PDB file of C-alpha atoms in Angstrom:
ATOM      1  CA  UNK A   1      12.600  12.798  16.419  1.00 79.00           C
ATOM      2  CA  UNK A   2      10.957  12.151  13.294  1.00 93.00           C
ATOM      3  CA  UNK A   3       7.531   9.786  13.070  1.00 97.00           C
ATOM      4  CA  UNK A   4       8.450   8.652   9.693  1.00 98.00           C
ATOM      5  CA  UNK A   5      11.777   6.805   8.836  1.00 97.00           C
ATOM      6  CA  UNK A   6      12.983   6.831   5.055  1.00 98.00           C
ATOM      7  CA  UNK A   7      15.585   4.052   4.020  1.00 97.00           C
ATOM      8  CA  UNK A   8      16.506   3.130   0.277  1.00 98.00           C
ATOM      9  CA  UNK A   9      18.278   0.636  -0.406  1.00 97.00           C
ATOM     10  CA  UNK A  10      18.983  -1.886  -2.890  1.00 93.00           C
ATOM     11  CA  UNK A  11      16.060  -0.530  -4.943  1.00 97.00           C
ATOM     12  CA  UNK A  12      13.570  -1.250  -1.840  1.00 98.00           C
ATOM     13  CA  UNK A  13      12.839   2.331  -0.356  1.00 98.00           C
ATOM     14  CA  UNK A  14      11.356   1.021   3.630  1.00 98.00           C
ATOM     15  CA  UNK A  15       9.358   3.580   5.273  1.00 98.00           C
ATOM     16  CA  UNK A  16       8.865   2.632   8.942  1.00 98.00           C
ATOM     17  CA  UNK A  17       6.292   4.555  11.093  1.00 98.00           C
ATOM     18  CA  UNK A  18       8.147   5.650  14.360  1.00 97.00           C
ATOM     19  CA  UNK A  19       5.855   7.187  17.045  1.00 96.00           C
ATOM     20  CA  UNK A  20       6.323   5.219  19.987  1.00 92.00           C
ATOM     21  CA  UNK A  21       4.297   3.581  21.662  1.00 93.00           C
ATOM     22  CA  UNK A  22       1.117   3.583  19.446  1.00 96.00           C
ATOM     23  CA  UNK A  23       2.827   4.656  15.853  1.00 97.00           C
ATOM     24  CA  UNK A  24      -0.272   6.898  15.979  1.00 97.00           C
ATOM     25  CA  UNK A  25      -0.895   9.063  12.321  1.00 97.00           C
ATOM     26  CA  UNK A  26      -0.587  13.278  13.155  1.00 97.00           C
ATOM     27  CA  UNK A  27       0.083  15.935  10.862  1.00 97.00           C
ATOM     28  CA  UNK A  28       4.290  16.139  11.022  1.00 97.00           C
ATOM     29  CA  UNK A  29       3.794  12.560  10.042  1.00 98.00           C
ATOM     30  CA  UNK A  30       1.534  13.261   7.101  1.00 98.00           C
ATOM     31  CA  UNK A  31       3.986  15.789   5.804  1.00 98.00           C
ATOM     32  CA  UNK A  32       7.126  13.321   6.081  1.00 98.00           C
ATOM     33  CA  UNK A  33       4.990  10.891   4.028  1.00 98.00           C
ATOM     34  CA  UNK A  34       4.351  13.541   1.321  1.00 98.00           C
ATOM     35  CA  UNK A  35       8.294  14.380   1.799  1.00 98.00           C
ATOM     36  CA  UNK A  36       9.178  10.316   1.597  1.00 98.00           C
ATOM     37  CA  UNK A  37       6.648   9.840  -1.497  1.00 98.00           C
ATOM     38  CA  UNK A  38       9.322  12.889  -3.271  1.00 98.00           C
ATOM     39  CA  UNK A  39      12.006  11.353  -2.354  1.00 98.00           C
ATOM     40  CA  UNK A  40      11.370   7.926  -3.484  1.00 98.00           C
ATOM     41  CA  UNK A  41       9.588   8.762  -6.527  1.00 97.00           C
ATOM     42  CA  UNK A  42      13.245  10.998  -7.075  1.00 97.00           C
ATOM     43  CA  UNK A  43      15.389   8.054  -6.109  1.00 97.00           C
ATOM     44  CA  UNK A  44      16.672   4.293  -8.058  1.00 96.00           C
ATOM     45  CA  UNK A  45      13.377   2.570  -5.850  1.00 98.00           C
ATOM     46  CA  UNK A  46      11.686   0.108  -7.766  1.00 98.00           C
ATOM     47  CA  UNK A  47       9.657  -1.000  -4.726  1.00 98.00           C
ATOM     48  CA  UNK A  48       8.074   0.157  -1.112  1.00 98.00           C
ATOM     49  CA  UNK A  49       7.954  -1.598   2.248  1.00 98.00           C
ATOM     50  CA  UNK A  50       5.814  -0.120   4.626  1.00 98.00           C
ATOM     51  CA  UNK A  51       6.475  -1.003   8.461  1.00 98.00           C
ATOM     52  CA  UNK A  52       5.822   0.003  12.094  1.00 98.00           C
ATOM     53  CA  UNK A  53       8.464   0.107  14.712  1.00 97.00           C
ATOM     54  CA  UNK A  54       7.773  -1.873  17.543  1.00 96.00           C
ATOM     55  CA  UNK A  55       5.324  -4.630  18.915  1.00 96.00           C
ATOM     56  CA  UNK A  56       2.210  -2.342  16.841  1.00 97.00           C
ATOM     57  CA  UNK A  57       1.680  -1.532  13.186  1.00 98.00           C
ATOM     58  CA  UNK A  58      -0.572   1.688  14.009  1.00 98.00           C
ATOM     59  CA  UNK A  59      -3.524   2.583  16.536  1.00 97.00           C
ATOM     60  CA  UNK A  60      -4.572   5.394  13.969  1.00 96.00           C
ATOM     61  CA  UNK A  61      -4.918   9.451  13.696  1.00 95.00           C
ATOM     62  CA  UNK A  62      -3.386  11.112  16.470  1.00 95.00           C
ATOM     63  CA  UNK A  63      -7.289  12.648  17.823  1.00 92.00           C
ATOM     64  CA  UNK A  64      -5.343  14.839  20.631  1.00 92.00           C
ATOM     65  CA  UNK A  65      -6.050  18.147  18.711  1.00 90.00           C
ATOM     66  CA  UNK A  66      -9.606  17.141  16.961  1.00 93.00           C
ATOM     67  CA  UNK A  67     -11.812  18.568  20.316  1.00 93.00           C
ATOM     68  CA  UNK A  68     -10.467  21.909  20.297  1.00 94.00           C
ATOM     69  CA  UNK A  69     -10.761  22.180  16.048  1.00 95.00           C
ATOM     70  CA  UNK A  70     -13.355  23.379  14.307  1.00 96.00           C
ATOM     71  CA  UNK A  71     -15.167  21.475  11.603  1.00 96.00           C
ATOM     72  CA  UNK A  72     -13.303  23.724   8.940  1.00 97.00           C
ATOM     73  CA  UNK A  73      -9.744  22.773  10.655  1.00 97.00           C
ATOM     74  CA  UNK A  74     -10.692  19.983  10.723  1.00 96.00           C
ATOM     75  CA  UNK A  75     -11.487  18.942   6.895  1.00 97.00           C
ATOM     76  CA  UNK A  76      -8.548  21.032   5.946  1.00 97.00           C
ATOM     77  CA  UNK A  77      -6.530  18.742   7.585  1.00 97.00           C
ATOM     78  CA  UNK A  78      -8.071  15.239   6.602  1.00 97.00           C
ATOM     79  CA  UNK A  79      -8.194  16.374   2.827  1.00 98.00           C
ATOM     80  CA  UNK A  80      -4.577  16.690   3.748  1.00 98.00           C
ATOM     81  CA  UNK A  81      -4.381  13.758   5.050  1.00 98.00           C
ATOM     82  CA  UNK A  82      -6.310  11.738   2.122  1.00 98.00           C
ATOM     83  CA  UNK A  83      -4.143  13.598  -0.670  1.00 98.00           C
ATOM     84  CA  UNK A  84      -1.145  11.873   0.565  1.00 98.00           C
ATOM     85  CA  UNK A  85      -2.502   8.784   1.455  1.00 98.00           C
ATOM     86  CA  UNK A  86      -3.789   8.395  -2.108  1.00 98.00           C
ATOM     87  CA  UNK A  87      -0.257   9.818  -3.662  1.00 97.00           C
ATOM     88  CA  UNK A  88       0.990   6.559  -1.782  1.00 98.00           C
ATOM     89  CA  UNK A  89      -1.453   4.670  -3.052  1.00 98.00           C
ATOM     90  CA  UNK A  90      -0.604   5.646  -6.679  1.00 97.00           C
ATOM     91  CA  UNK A  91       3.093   5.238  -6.814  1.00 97.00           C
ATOM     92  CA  UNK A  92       4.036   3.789  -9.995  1.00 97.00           C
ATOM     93  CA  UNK A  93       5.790   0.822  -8.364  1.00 97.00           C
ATOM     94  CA  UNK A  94       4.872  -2.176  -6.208  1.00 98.00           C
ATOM     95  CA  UNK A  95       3.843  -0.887  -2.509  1.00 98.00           C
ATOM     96  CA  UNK A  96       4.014  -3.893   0.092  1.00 98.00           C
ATOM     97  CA  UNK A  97       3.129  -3.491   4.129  1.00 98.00           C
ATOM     98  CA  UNK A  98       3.655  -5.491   6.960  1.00 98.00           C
ATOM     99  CA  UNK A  99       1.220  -5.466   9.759  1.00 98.00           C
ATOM    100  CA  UNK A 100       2.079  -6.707  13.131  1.00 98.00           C
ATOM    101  CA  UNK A 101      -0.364  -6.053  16.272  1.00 98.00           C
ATOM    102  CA  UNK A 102      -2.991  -3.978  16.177  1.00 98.00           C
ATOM    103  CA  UNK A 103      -3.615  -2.235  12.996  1.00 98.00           C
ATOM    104  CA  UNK A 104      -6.520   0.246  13.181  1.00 97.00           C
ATOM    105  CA  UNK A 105      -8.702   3.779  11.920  1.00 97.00           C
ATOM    106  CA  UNK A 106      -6.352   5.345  10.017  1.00 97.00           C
ATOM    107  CA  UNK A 107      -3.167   2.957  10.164  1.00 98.00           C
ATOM    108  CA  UNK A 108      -5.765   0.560   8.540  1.00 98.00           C
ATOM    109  CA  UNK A 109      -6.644   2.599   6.647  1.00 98.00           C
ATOM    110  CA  UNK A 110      -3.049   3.781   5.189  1.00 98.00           C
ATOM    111  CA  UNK A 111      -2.402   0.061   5.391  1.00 98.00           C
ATOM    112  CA  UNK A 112      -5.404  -0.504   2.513  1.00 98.00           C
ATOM    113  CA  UNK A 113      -3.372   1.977   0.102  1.00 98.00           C
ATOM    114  CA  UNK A 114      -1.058  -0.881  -0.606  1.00 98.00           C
ATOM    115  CA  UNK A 115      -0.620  -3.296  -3.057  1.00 98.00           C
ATOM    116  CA  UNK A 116       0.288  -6.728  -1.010  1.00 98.00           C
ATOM    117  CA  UNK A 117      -0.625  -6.736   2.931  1.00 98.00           C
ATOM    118  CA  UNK A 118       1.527  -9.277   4.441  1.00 98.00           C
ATOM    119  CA  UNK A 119       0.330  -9.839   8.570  1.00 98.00           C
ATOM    120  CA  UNK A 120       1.525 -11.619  11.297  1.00 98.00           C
ATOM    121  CA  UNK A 121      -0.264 -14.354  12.991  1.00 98.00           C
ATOM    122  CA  UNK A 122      -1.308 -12.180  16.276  1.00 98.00           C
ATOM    123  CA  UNK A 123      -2.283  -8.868  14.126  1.00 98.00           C
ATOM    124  CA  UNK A 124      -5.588  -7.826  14.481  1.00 98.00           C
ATOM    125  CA  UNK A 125      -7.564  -4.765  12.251  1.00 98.00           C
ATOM    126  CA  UNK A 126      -9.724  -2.672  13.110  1.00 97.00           C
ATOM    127  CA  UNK A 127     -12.315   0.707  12.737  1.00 95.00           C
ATOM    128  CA  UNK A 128     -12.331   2.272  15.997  1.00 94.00           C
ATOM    129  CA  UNK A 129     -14.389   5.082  14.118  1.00 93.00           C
ATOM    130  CA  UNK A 130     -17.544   3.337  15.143  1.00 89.00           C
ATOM    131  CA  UNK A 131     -17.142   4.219  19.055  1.00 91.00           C
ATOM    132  CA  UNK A 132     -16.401   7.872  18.348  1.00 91.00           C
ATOM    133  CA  UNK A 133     -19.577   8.516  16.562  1.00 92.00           C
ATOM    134  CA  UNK A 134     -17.858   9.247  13.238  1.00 93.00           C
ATOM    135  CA  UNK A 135     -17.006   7.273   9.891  1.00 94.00           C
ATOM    136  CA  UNK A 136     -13.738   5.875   8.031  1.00 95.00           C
ATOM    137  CA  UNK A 137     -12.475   9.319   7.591  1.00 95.00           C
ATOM    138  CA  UNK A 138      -9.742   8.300   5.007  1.00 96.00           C
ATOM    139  CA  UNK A 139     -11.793   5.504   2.823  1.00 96.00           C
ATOM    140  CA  UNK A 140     -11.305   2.282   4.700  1.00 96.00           C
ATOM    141  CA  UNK A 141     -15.328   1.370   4.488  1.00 96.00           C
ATOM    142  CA  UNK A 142     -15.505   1.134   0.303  1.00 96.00           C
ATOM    143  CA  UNK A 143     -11.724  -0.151   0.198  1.00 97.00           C
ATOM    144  CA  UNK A 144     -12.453  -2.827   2.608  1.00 97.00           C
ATOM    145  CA  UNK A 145     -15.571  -3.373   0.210  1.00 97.00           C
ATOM    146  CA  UNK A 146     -13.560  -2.889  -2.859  1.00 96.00           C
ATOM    147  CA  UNK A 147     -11.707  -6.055  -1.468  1.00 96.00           C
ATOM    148  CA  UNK A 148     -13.952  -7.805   0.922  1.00 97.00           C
ATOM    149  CA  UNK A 149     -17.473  -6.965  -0.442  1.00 96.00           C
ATOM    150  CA  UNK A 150     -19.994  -4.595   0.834  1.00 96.00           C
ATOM    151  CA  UNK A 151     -21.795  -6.959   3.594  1.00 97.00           C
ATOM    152  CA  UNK A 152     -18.187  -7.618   5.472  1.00 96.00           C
ATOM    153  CA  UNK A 153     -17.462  -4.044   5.136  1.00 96.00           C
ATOM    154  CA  UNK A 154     -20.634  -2.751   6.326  1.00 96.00           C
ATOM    155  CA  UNK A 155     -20.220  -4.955   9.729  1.00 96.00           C
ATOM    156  CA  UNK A 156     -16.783  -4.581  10.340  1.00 96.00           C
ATOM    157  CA  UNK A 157     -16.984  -0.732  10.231  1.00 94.00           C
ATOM    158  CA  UNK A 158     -20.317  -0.784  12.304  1.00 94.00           C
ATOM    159  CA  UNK A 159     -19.114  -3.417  15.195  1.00 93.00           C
ATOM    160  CA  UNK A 160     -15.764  -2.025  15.625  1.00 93.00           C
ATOM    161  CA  UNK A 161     -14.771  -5.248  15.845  1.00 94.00           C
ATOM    162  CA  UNK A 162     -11.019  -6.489  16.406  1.00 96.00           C
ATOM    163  CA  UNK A 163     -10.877  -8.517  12.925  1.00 98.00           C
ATOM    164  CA  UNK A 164      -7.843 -11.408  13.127  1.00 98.00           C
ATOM    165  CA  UNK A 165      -5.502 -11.549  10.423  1.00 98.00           C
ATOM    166  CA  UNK A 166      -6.713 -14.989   9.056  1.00 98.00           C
ATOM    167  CA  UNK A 167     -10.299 -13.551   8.558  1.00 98.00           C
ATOM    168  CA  UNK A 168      -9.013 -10.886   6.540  1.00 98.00           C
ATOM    169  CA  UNK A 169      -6.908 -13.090   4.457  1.00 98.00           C
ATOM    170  CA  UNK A 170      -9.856 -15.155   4.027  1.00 98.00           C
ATOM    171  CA  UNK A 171     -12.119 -12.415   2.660  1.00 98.00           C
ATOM    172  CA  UNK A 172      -9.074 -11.316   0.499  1.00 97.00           C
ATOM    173  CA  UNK A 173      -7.932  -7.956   2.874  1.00 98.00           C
ATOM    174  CA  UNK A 174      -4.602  -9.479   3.751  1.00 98.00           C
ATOM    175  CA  UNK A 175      -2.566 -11.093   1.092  1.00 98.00           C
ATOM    176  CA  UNK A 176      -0.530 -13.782   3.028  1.00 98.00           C
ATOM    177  CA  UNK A 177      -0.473 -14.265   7.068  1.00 98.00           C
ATOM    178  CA  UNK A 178       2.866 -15.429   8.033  1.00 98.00           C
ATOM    179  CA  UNK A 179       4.296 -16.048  11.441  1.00 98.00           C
ATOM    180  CA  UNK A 180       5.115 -12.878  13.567  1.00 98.00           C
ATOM    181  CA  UNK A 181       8.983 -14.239  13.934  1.00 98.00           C
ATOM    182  CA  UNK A 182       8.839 -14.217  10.250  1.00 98.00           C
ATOM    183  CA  UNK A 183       6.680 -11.535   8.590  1.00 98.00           C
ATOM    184  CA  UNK A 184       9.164  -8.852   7.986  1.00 98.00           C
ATOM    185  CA  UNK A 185      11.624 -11.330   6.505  1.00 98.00           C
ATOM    186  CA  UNK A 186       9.109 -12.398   4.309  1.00 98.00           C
ATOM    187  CA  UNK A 187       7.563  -8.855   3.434  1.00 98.00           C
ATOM    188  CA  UNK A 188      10.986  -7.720   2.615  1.00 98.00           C
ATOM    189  CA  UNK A 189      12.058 -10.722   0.818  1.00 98.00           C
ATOM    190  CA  UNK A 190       8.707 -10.141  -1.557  1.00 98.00           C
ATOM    191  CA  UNK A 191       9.603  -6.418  -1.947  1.00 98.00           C
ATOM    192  CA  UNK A 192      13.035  -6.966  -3.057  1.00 97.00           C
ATOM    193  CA  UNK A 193      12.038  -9.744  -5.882  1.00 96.00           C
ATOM    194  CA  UNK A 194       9.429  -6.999  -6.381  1.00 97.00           C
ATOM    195  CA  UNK A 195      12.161  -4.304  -6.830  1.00 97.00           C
ATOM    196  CA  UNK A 196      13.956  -6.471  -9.646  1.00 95.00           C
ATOM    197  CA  UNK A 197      10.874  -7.104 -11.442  1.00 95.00           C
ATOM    198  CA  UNK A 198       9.400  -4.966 -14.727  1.00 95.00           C
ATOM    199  CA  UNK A 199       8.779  -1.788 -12.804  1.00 96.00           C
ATOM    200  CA  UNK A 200       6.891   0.119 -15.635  1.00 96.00           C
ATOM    201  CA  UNK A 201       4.216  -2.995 -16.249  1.00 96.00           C
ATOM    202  CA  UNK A 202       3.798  -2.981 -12.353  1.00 96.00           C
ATOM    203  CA  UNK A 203       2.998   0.551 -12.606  1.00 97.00           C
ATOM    204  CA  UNK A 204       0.431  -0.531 -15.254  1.00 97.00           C
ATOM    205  CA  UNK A 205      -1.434  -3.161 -13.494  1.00 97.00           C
ATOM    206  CA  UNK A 206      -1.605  -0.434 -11.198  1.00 97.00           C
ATOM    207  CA  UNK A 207      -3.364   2.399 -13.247  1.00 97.00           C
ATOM    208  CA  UNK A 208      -6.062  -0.216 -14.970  1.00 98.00           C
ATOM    209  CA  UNK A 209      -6.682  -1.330 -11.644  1.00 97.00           C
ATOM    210  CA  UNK A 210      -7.640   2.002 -10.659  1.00 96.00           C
ATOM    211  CA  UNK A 211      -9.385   2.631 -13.861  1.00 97.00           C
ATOM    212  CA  UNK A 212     -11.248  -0.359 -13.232  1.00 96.00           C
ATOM    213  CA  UNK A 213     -12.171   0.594  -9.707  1.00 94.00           C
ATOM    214  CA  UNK A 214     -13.343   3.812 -10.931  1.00 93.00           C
ATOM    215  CA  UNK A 215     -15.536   2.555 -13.605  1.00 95.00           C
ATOM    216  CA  UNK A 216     -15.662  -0.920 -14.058  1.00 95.00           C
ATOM    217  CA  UNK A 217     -14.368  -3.415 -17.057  1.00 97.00           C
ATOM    218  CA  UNK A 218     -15.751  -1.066 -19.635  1.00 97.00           C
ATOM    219  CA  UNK A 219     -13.540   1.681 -17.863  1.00 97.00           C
ATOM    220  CA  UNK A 220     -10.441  -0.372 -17.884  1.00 97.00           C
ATOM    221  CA  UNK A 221     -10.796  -1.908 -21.023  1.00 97.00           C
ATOM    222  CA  UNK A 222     -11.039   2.078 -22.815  1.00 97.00           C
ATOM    223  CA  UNK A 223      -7.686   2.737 -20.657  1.00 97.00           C
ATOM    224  CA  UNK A 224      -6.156  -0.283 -21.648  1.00 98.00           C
ATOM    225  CA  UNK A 225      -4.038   0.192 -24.811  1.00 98.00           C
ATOM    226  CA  UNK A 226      -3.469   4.508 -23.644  1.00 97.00           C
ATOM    227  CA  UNK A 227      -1.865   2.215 -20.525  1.00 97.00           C
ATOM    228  CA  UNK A 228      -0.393  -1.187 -21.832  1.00 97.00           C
ATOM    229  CA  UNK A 229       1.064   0.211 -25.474  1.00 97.00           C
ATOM    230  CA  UNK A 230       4.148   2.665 -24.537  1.00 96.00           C
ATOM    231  CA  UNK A 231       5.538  -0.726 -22.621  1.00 97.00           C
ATOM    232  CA  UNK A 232       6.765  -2.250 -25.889  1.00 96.00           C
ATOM    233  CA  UNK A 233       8.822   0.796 -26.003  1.00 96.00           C
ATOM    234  CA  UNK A 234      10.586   0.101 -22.780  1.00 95.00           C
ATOM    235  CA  UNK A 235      14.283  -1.974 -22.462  1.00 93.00           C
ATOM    236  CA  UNK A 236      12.707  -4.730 -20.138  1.00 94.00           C
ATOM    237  CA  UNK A 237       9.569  -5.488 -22.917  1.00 94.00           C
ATOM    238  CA  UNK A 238      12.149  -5.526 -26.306  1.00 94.00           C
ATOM    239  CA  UNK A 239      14.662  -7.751 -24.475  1.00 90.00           C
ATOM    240  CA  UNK A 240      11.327  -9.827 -22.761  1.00 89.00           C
ATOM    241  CA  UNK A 241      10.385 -10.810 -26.222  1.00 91.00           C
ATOM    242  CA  UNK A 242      13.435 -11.261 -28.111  1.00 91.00           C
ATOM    243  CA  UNK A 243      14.601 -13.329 -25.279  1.00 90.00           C
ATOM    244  CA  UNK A 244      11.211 -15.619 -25.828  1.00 89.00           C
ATOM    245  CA  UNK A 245      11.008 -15.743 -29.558  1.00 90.00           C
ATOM    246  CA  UNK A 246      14.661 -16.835 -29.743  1.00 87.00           C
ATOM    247  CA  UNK A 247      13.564 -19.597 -26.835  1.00 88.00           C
ATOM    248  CA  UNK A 248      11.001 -20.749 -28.880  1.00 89.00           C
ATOM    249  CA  UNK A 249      12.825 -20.861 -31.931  1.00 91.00           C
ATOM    250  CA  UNK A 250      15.787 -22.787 -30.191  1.00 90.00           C
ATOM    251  CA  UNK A 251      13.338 -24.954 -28.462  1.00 87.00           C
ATOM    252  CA  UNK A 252      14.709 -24.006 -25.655  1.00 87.00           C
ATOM    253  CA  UNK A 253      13.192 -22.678 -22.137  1.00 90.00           C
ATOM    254  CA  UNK A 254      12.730 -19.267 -21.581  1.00 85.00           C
ATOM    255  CA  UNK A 255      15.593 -17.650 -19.793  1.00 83.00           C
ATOM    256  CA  UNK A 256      15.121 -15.868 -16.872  1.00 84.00           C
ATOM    257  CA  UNK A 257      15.641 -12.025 -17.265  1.00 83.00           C
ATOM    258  CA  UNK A 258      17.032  -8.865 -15.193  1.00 85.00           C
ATOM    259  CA  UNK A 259      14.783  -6.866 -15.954  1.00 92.00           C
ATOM    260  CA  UNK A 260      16.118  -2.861 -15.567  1.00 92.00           C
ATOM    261  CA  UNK A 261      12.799  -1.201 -14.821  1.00 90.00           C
ATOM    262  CA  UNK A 262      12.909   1.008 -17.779  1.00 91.00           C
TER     263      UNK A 262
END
């Protein structure tokens, strides 16, 4: 049985994590990420949907082998683990999850790499880190903060608290809470317009975001043209604008475009 499903279709690659009954994160799942990351970045996806199987999105790491590790085992495998979460991170295409349940430690935590969170009514978030006498092991403390601000962050990941989705969308974790009957019709539904949108500006916004997080405005605004000026070579940006300036010279409205994501 594999942990990690792969499906592509329709330009939407959906990656559901598959390890009854807790979806927990252990190493033969880490390496069918890395695998799924190849194959989508190989394939005709213009999007990702991230999902869990069943009634939870992820309890976090599989711990069963940390006791019996040693310290050098054991950062071997969480660099591991934090290379591929940020290669998911960085795909150059929109990345959208759907939480339902309990989302916590490192399911949270692979949950942050995304670009939209979408979360049921009943899902609740977590750092379980806290009661096990170690920290956010994969960088959910400073991008909870990089969302939420350092004071939330700070008491979240010292309480261990179970954090409801509508808190989380209030301090700007979660995108958009929709009802559980509904979220993954609505996460998909967002990933597919996603998936017919400009793929290469997506990918973009994406790299001066992370330039910004890195270094700020000034850091994002030295990035910007390197970033934002091969676009105006791509098919979607010359038919964009000679689609508006013939609008505007018709007086007509803009037409709506298909764009090709190239």
């Amino acid at each position: 049985m594999h942990p990690l499903q792969l499906h592509i279709d329709d330009h939407v690659a959906t990656l559901v994590l598959d390890n009854p009954p807790q979806n927990r994160i252990g190493d033969t799942m880490i390496d069918e990420l890395d695998e799924a990351i190849e194959a989508i970045e190989a394939s005709d996806a213009r999007a990702v949907l991230l999902r869990g199987e069943g009634e939870n999105f992820s309890f976090g790491g599989d711990i069963t082998a940390w006791p019996q590790a040693s310290t050098d085992q054991l950062r071997a495998r969480f660099e591991h683990y934090m290379s591929v979460f940020n290669r998911f991170e960085r795909m150059p295409m929109p990345v959208i999850v759907a939480v339902q349940g309990l989302c916590f430690g490192g399911g949270l935590e692979l949950a942050l790499r995304a670009d939209v969170i979408f979360a049921g009514t009943t899902a609740t978030f977590g750092h379980p880190e806290q009661t096990l006498g170690i920290v956010t092991i994969l960088g959910g403390i400073y991008r909870v903060a990089e969302r939420a601000g350092r004071s939330r962050a700070s008491e979240w990941a010292m309480t261990s608290e179970r954090v409801p989705a509508a808190t989380m969308e209030r301090f700007g974790v979660v995108n958009r809470v929709v009802d559980d009957a509904n979220l993954l019709s609505e996460a998909k539904a967002f990933a597919e317009k996603a998936a017919r949108g400009p793929t290469r500006a997506y990918a973009a916004h994406k790299a001066l975001l992370r330039a910004w997080a890195v270094g700020g405005v000034s850091a994002a605004d030295e990035a910007m043209f390197d970033i934002a000026m091969p676009l105006f070579e791509t098919e979607d940006v010359r038919a964009g604008l000679k689609s508006a300036v013939d609008a505007l010279k018709a007086s007509k409205p803009r037409p709506v475009l298909e764009f090709k994501g190239r």
